[in-house]
């Protein structure tokens, strides 16, 4: 088994490669090539959550790709870690050798999730946003904000970026990083409406429990990636905004169980969960047209798929094995 740390993950999985992997994973999921249950969660009285997400991913038909087989991700959400300067989401991705079933790789889940989540948003953006989209707004200033700034540039020619965060100092730090590392034209907005005004693509990557974005400031024709909320009782988007959108999801099953942005909008009468247009994999697979007009507001509600972790985990494992990267640990698997 190879143990692969976060630095190695980032080196072996460039964002452009990850976007293509996520396109393929969306198609495989919606094409019936994935078996995965809704994630299992254990909650503590103090608000910590342990989530376990297993999956089996089959290779596309008539191919024998190495990124197929069994794997799982387990993540512990530690809200107090933010004050410690540590990731709030910590955990591991484990993939198994497709032939022997022995553990093949144990991978830093925080690094892998940061890349694949933003890559999935980029794949959805490429499928749903207007081709001429150039103005990007990012609400939030954490790990996913940085990853999404990288990812959006992989699928659209971003010319202007506006960032907002409830802590202005964090927004300014993000802007400085983006100017230095990505050579982006970045403005720090004082308010959410100022950030999203006339934006072509909006990424919400906050830790909010209550809505930070309503319908009023969102321009016609915008595309939204709603990423920050992954629980049924939390949301970033107000119900009136969800009601204005053509809604796409990664998984209908997961959306019905966990998409607070959609479920709470439905509870308020703004939306019906049955009105989800399609899974992104159906759009990418050519089974749904996606955006219906240039003026339509499209929304990708991201919850994440265990299959995304498994596919990207296999890709990192294969690259680490080829490069001699990571730390090798012998597991005999015979009970001795």
Short mmCIF file of C-alpha atoms in Angstrom, two decimals:
data_model
loop_
_atom_site.label_atom_id
_atom_site.label_comp_id
_atom_site.label_asym_id
_atom_site.label_seq_id
_atom_site.Cartn_x
_atom_site.Cartn_y
_atom_site.Cartn_z
CA UNK A 1 0.00 0.00 0.00
CA UNK A 2 1.17 3.53 -0.75
CA UNK A 3 0.50 6.33 1.75
CA UNK A 4 0.19 9.62 -0.14
CA UNK A 5 0.33 13.01 1.58
CA UNK A 6 -1.34 16.24 0.53
CA UNK A 7 1.69 17.79 -1.11
CA UNK A 8 2.10 14.73 -3.32
CA UNK A 9 -1.61 14.78 -4.20
CA UNK A 10 -1.36 18.39 -5.36
CA UNK A 11 1.74 17.64 -7.40
CA UNK A 12 0.29 14.55 -9.09
CA UNK A 13 -3.22 15.86 -9.83
CA UNK A 14 -3.17 19.18 -11.74
CA UNK A 15 -6.52 20.94 -11.93
CA UNK A 16 -6.93 20.47 -15.70
CA UNK A 17 -6.51 16.71 -15.30
CA UNK A 18 -8.93 16.68 -12.38
CA UNK A 19 -11.61 18.49 -14.41
CA UNK A 20 -11.44 15.83 -17.10
CA UNK A 21 -11.64 13.08 -14.47
CA UNK A 22 -14.74 14.70 -12.98
CA UNK A 23 -16.40 14.97 -16.40
CA UNK A 24 -15.85 11.26 -16.84
CA UNK A 25 -17.07 10.48 -13.31
CA UNK A 26 -20.28 12.49 -13.80
CA UNK A 27 -20.97 10.52 -16.96
CA UNK A 28 -20.25 7.20 -15.30
CA UNK A 29 -22.48 8.02 -12.33
CA UNK A 30 -25.47 9.08 -14.43
CA UNK A 31 -24.79 6.19 -16.83
CA UNK A 32 -25.26 3.57 -14.11
CA UNK A 33 -21.56 2.72 -13.78
CA UNK A 34 -21.39 3.64 -10.09
CA UNK A 35 -22.78 1.94 -6.99
CA UNK A 36 -22.76 4.14 -3.91
CA UNK A 37 -25.12 4.63 -0.97
CA UNK A 38 -26.02 8.00 0.47
CA UNK A 39 -23.23 8.83 2.88
CA UNK A 40 -23.47 7.57 6.45
CA UNK A 41 -22.93 10.18 9.16
CA UNK A 42 -22.27 9.97 12.89
CA UNK A 43 -22.80 13.21 14.83
CA UNK A 44 -21.48 14.19 18.23
CA UNK A 45 -23.35 16.47 20.68
CA UNK A 46 -20.66 19.09 20.11
CA UNK A 47 -21.41 19.46 16.40
CA UNK A 48 -18.65 17.27 14.99
CA UNK A 49 -19.58 14.91 12.15
CA UNK A 50 -17.91 11.73 10.92
CA UNK A 51 -18.98 10.83 7.38
CA UNK A 52 -18.22 7.57 5.57
CA UNK A 53 -18.69 7.40 1.79
CA UNK A 54 -17.99 4.10 0.00
CA UNK A 55 -18.41 3.45 -3.71
CA UNK A 56 -17.73 1.02 -6.49
CA UNK A 57 -16.92 2.61 -9.84
CA UNK A 58 -16.98 0.56 -13.02
CA UNK A 59 -14.86 1.49 -16.00
CA UNK A 60 -16.68 2.91 -19.02
CA UNK A 61 -18.01 0.23 -21.32
CA UNK A 62 -15.48 -1.42 -23.64
CA UNK A 63 -12.52 0.03 -21.70
CA UNK A 64 -10.29 -1.16 -18.90
CA UNK A 65 -9.27 2.03 -17.17
CA UNK A 66 -7.23 1.81 -13.98
CA UNK A 67 -9.49 4.29 -12.13
CA UNK A 68 -12.17 1.67 -11.50
CA UNK A 69 -12.90 -0.47 -8.47
CA UNK A 70 -13.74 -0.11 -4.78
CA UNK A 71 -12.85 2.78 -2.54
CA UNK A 72 -14.13 4.98 0.21
CA UNK A 73 -13.63 8.33 1.85
CA UNK A 74 -14.01 8.99 5.53
CA UNK A 75 -14.05 12.59 6.75
CA UNK A 76 -14.27 14.09 10.22
CA UNK A 77 -15.63 17.63 10.37
CA UNK A 78 -13.95 19.52 13.22
CA UNK A 79 -15.39 23.07 13.33
CA UNK A 80 -12.89 24.21 15.98
CA UNK A 81 -9.99 23.49 13.65
CA UNK A 82 -10.48 26.82 11.89
CA UNK A 83 -9.26 28.60 15.02
CA UNK A 84 -6.25 26.26 15.11
CA UNK A 85 -5.26 27.08 11.57
CA UNK A 86 -6.06 23.51 10.52
CA UNK A 87 -8.52 22.16 7.92
CA UNK A 88 -12.08 21.82 9.17
CA UNK A 89 -12.49 18.68 7.04
CA UNK A 90 -9.87 16.02 7.81
CA UNK A 91 -9.82 12.45 6.65
CA UNK A 92 -8.58 9.78 4.30
CA UNK A 93 -9.40 8.20 0.94
CA UNK A 94 -8.73 4.48 0.60
CA UNK A 95 -8.70 2.61 -2.72
CA UNK A 96 -8.35 -1.15 -3.16
CA UNK A 97 -6.43 -3.09 -5.77
CA UNK A 98 -9.03 -4.16 -8.38
CA UNK A 99 -7.45 -7.63 -8.78
CA UNK A 100 -6.44 -8.68 -5.26
CA UNK A 101 -8.69 -6.50 -3.13
CA UNK A 102 -5.69 -5.50 -0.99
CA UNK A 103 -5.53 -1.85 0.09
CA UNK A 104 -3.66 -0.04 -2.68
CA UNK A 105 -3.40 3.53 -1.43
CA UNK A 106 -4.27 5.68 1.58
CA UNK A 107 -4.55 9.31 0.53
CA UNK A 108 -4.91 12.68 2.27
CA UNK A 109 -8.61 13.39 1.81
CA UNK A 110 -8.40 17.13 2.49
CA UNK A 111 -6.04 17.71 -0.44
CA UNK A 112 -7.91 15.37 -2.75
CA UNK A 113 -11.32 16.84 -1.85
CA UNK A 114 -10.10 20.40 -2.36
CA UNK A 115 -9.10 19.57 -5.92
CA UNK A 116 -11.91 17.27 -7.00
CA UNK A 117 -14.71 19.46 -5.55
CA UNK A 118 -13.56 22.50 -7.49
CA UNK A 119 -12.90 20.36 -10.56
CA UNK A 120 -16.48 19.07 -10.41
CA UNK A 121 -17.75 22.67 -10.26
CA UNK A 122 -15.58 23.47 -13.27
CA UNK A 123 -16.97 20.53 -15.23
CA UNK A 124 -20.51 21.69 -14.38
CA UNK A 125 -19.63 25.27 -15.28
CA UNK A 126 -18.27 24.20 -18.64
CA UNK A 127 -21.50 22.31 -19.33
CA UNK A 128 -23.93 24.97 -18.09
CA UNK A 129 -22.42 28.48 -18.10
CA UNK A 130 -22.58 30.73 -21.13
CA UNK A 131 -19.58 30.26 -23.42
CA UNK A 132 -18.75 33.98 -23.18
CA UNK A 133 -18.63 34.03 -19.36
CA UNK A 134 -15.64 36.06 -18.13
CA UNK A 135 -16.67 37.71 -14.83
CA UNK A 136 -16.37 35.49 -11.75
CA UNK A 137 -17.67 36.10 -8.22
CA UNK A 138 -16.53 33.97 -5.29
CA UNK A 139 -18.33 34.12 -1.94
CA UNK A 140 -16.04 32.66 0.72
CA UNK A 141 -12.30 32.80 1.26
CA UNK A 142 -11.20 29.36 2.42
CA UNK A 143 -9.59 26.37 0.76
CA UNK A 144 -12.43 25.89 -1.70
CA UNK A 145 -12.34 29.55 -2.70
CA UNK A 146 -8.73 29.13 -3.79
CA UNK A 147 -9.44 25.84 -5.53
CA UNK A 148 -12.42 27.31 -7.37
CA UNK A 149 -10.36 30.26 -8.58
CA UNK A 150 -7.94 27.77 -10.12
CA UNK A 151 -10.70 25.57 -11.49
CA UNK A 152 -12.85 28.24 -13.15
CA UNK A 153 -9.84 29.44 -15.11
CA UNK A 154 -9.49 25.95 -16.55
CA UNK A 155 -12.86 26.16 -18.33
CA UNK A 156 -13.53 29.87 -18.96
CA UNK A 157 -11.28 32.85 -19.84
CA UNK A 158 -11.73 34.66 -16.51
CA UNK A 159 -10.93 38.34 -16.93
CA UNK A 160 -12.37 39.81 -13.74
CA UNK A 161 -12.85 38.36 -10.26
CA UNK A 162 -14.75 39.73 -7.28
CA UNK A 163 -14.45 38.09 -3.87
CA UNK A 164 -16.46 38.55 -0.69
CA UNK A 165 -16.16 37.05 2.76
CA UNK A 166 -17.81 37.87 6.06
CA UNK A 167 -14.27 38.40 7.38
CA UNK A 168 -12.83 41.16 5.13
CA UNK A 169 -9.25 40.34 6.11
CA UNK A 170 -9.68 36.82 4.72
CA UNK A 171 -11.09 38.20 1.47
CA UNK A 172 -8.10 40.53 1.09
CA UNK A 173 -5.69 37.64 1.76
CA UNK A 174 -7.45 35.58 -0.91
CA UNK A 175 -7.28 38.46 -3.38
CA UNK A 176 -3.56 38.96 -2.74
CA UNK A 177 -2.92 35.25 -3.27
CA UNK A 178 -4.93 35.17 -6.51
CA UNK A 179 -3.13 38.19 -7.91
CA UNK A 180 0.25 36.71 -7.05
CA UNK A 181 -0.32 33.02 -7.88
CA UNK A 182 -2.90 33.18 -10.67
CA UNK A 183 -2.30 36.64 -12.13
CA UNK A 184 -5.99 37.49 -11.81
CA UNK A 185 -7.64 40.91 -11.71
CA UNK A 186 -9.32 40.66 -8.28
CA UNK A 187 -11.53 43.13 -6.43
CA UNK A 188 -12.60 42.68 -2.81
CA UNK A 189 -16.30 43.54 -2.49
CA UNK A 190 -17.76 45.02 0.68
CA UNK A 191 -21.12 43.31 0.17
CA UNK A 192 -22.53 40.25 -1.54
CA UNK A 193 -24.60 42.31 -4.03
CA UNK A 194 -21.46 44.23 -5.02
CA UNK A 195 -19.59 40.96 -5.53
CA UNK A 196 -22.18 39.27 -7.74
CA UNK A 197 -23.52 42.25 -9.71
CA UNK A 198 -23.31 41.35 -13.43
CA UNK A 199 -21.20 38.27 -12.63
CA UNK A 200 -21.35 35.53 -15.24
CA UNK A 201 -20.31 32.75 -12.83
CA UNK A 202 -20.88 32.76 -9.06
CA UNK A 203 -19.31 30.23 -6.70
CA UNK A 204 -20.66 30.06 -3.15
CA UNK A 205 -18.07 28.28 -1.00
CA UNK A 206 -18.95 29.53 2.48
CA UNK A 207 -19.56 27.81 5.80
CA UNK A 208 -22.90 29.60 6.19
CA UNK A 209 -25.91 28.05 7.91
CA UNK A 210 -28.30 30.70 6.59
CA UNK A 211 -28.56 32.23 3.09
CA UNK A 212 -25.87 34.65 1.98
CA UNK A 213 -27.17 35.05 -1.60
CA UNK A 214 -30.70 36.01 -2.66
CA UNK A 215 -32.29 36.42 -6.06
CA UNK A 216 -32.17 40.23 -6.26
CA UNK A 217 -28.51 40.83 -7.20
CA UNK A 218 -28.08 37.85 -9.54
CA UNK A 219 -28.07 38.82 -13.21
CA UNK A 220 -29.95 36.99 -15.93
CA UNK A 221 -27.80 34.41 -17.65
CA UNK A 222 -25.55 33.77 -14.66
CA UNK A 223 -24.39 30.33 -13.62
CA UNK A 224 -24.11 29.46 -9.90
CA UNK A 225 -22.08 26.72 -8.25
CA UNK A 226 -23.48 26.22 -4.74
CA UNK A 227 -20.84 24.22 -2.91
CA UNK A 228 -20.59 25.23 0.74
CA UNK A 229 -23.64 23.51 2.21
CA UNK A 230 -23.82 19.72 2.24
CA UNK A 231 -26.44 19.13 4.93
CA UNK A 232 -30.23 19.16 4.76
CA UNK A 233 -30.54 21.86 7.44
CA UNK A 234 -28.01 24.32 6.00
CA UNK A 235 -27.99 26.55 2.94
CA UNK A 236 -26.17 29.39 1.23
CA UNK A 237 -28.93 30.34 -1.22
CA UNK A 238 -32.25 31.99 -0.41
CA UNK A 239 -35.36 30.19 -1.57
CA UNK A 240 -36.37 32.94 -3.99
CA UNK A 241 -33.09 32.51 -5.86
CA UNK A 242 -33.46 28.75 -6.12
CA UNK A 243 -36.95 29.32 -7.49
CA UNK A 244 -35.53 31.45 -10.32
CA UNK A 245 -32.96 28.88 -11.37
CA UNK A 246 -32.75 25.92 -13.68
CA UNK A 247 -31.37 23.44 -11.15
CA UNK A 248 -28.84 20.70 -11.91
CA UNK A 249 -27.32 18.28 -9.41
CA UNK A 250 -24.59 15.69 -9.20
CA UNK A 251 -27.04 13.08 -7.85
CA UNK A 252 -30.81 13.21 -7.63
CA UNK A 253 -30.74 10.71 -4.76
CA UNK A 254 -28.31 12.78 -2.73
CA UNK A 255 -30.16 16.01 -3.51
CA UNK A 256 -33.42 14.59 -2.15
CA UNK A 257 -31.68 13.58 1.08
CA UNK A 258 -29.07 16.27 1.73
CA UNK A 259 -29.35 19.40 -0.43
CA UNK A 260 -30.45 22.00 2.12
CA UNK A 261 -30.36 24.76 -0.51
CA UNK A 262 -33.06 22.90 -2.45
CA UNK A 263 -34.97 21.22 0.39
CA UNK A 264 -35.46 24.41 2.40
CA UNK A 265 -36.49 26.33 -0.73
CA UNK A 266 -39.05 23.60 -1.38
CA UNK A 267 -40.32 23.81 2.20
CA UNK A 268 -40.91 27.53 1.67
CA UNK A 269 -42.81 26.93 -1.56
CA UNK A 270 -40.22 28.39 -3.93
CA UNK A 271 -39.18 25.11 -5.53
CA UNK A 272 -40.15 21.48 -6.01
CA UNK A 273 -37.42 18.88 -5.67
CA UNK A 274 -39.03 17.10 -8.63
CA UNK A 275 -38.18 20.18 -10.70
CA UNK A 276 -34.47 19.36 -10.79
CA UNK A 277 -33.68 19.55 -14.50
CA UNK A 278 -31.03 16.85 -14.69
CA UNK A 279 -27.86 15.43 -13.25
CA UNK A 280 -24.74 17.03 -14.67
CA UNK A 281 -23.72 13.59 -15.95
CA UNK A 282 -26.85 13.49 -18.08
CA UNK A 283 -25.88 16.81 -19.66
CA UNK A 284 -22.30 15.70 -20.25
CA UNK A 285 -23.50 12.37 -21.61
CA UNK A 286 -25.71 14.09 -24.19
CA UNK A 287 -29.01 13.01 -22.61
CA UNK A 288 -30.10 16.52 -21.57
CA UNK A 289 -29.46 19.85 -23.34
CA UNK A 290 -28.53 21.76 -20.17
CA UNK A 291 -29.00 25.52 -20.40
CA UNK A 292 -32.11 26.38 -22.43
CA UNK A 293 -31.42 30.08 -23.13
CA UNK A 294 -28.76 32.74 -22.66
CA UNK A 295 -30.95 34.53 -20.12
CA UNK A 296 -31.60 31.52 -17.93
CA UNK A 297 -29.93 31.34 -14.51
CA UNK A 298 -28.42 27.89 -14.08
CA UNK A 299 -27.58 26.40 -10.69
CA UNK A 300 -25.33 23.44 -9.97
CA UNK A 301 -26.03 22.21 -6.45
CA UNK A 302 -22.89 20.32 -5.50
CA UNK A 303 -22.95 17.70 -2.77
CA UNK A 304 -20.05 15.62 -4.00
CA UNK A 305 -19.99 11.99 -5.03
CA UNK A 306 -18.01 9.25 -3.34
CA UNK A 307 -17.25 8.12 -6.89
CA UNK A 308 -15.35 11.37 -7.43
CA UNK A 309 -13.06 10.52 -4.52
CA UNK A 310 -12.60 6.96 -5.75
CA UNK A 311 -11.79 7.94 -9.35
CA UNK A 312 -9.41 10.71 -8.33
CA UNK A 313 -7.93 8.43 -5.68
CA UNK A 314 -7.16 5.76 -8.26
CA UNK A 315 -5.64 8.38 -10.56
CA UNK A 316 -3.33 9.65 -7.81
CA UNK A 317 -2.44 6.08 -6.82
CA UNK A 318 -1.50 5.12 -10.37
CA UNK A 319 0.63 8.24 -10.79
CA UNK A 320 2.32 7.75 -7.42
CA UNK A 321 3.12 4.13 -8.26
CA UNK A 322 4.60 5.13 -11.62
CA UNK A 323 6.67 7.95 -10.12
CA UNK A 324 7.82 6.07 -7.04
CA UNK A 325 6.11 8.69 -4.88
CA UNK A 326 4.52 8.23 -1.48
CA UNK A 327 5.48 5.95 1.37
CA UNK A 328 5.14 2.20 0.87
CA UNK A 329 3.70 0.06 3.66
CA UNK A 330 3.55 -3.75 3.42
CA UNK A 331 0.17 -5.29 4.17
CA UNK A 332 0.26 -9.05 3.75
CA UNK A 333 -3.50 -9.50 3.91
CA UNK A 334 -3.20 -13.10 5.25
CA UNK A 335 -4.06 -12.42 8.89
CA UNK A 336 -0.51 -13.04 10.09
#
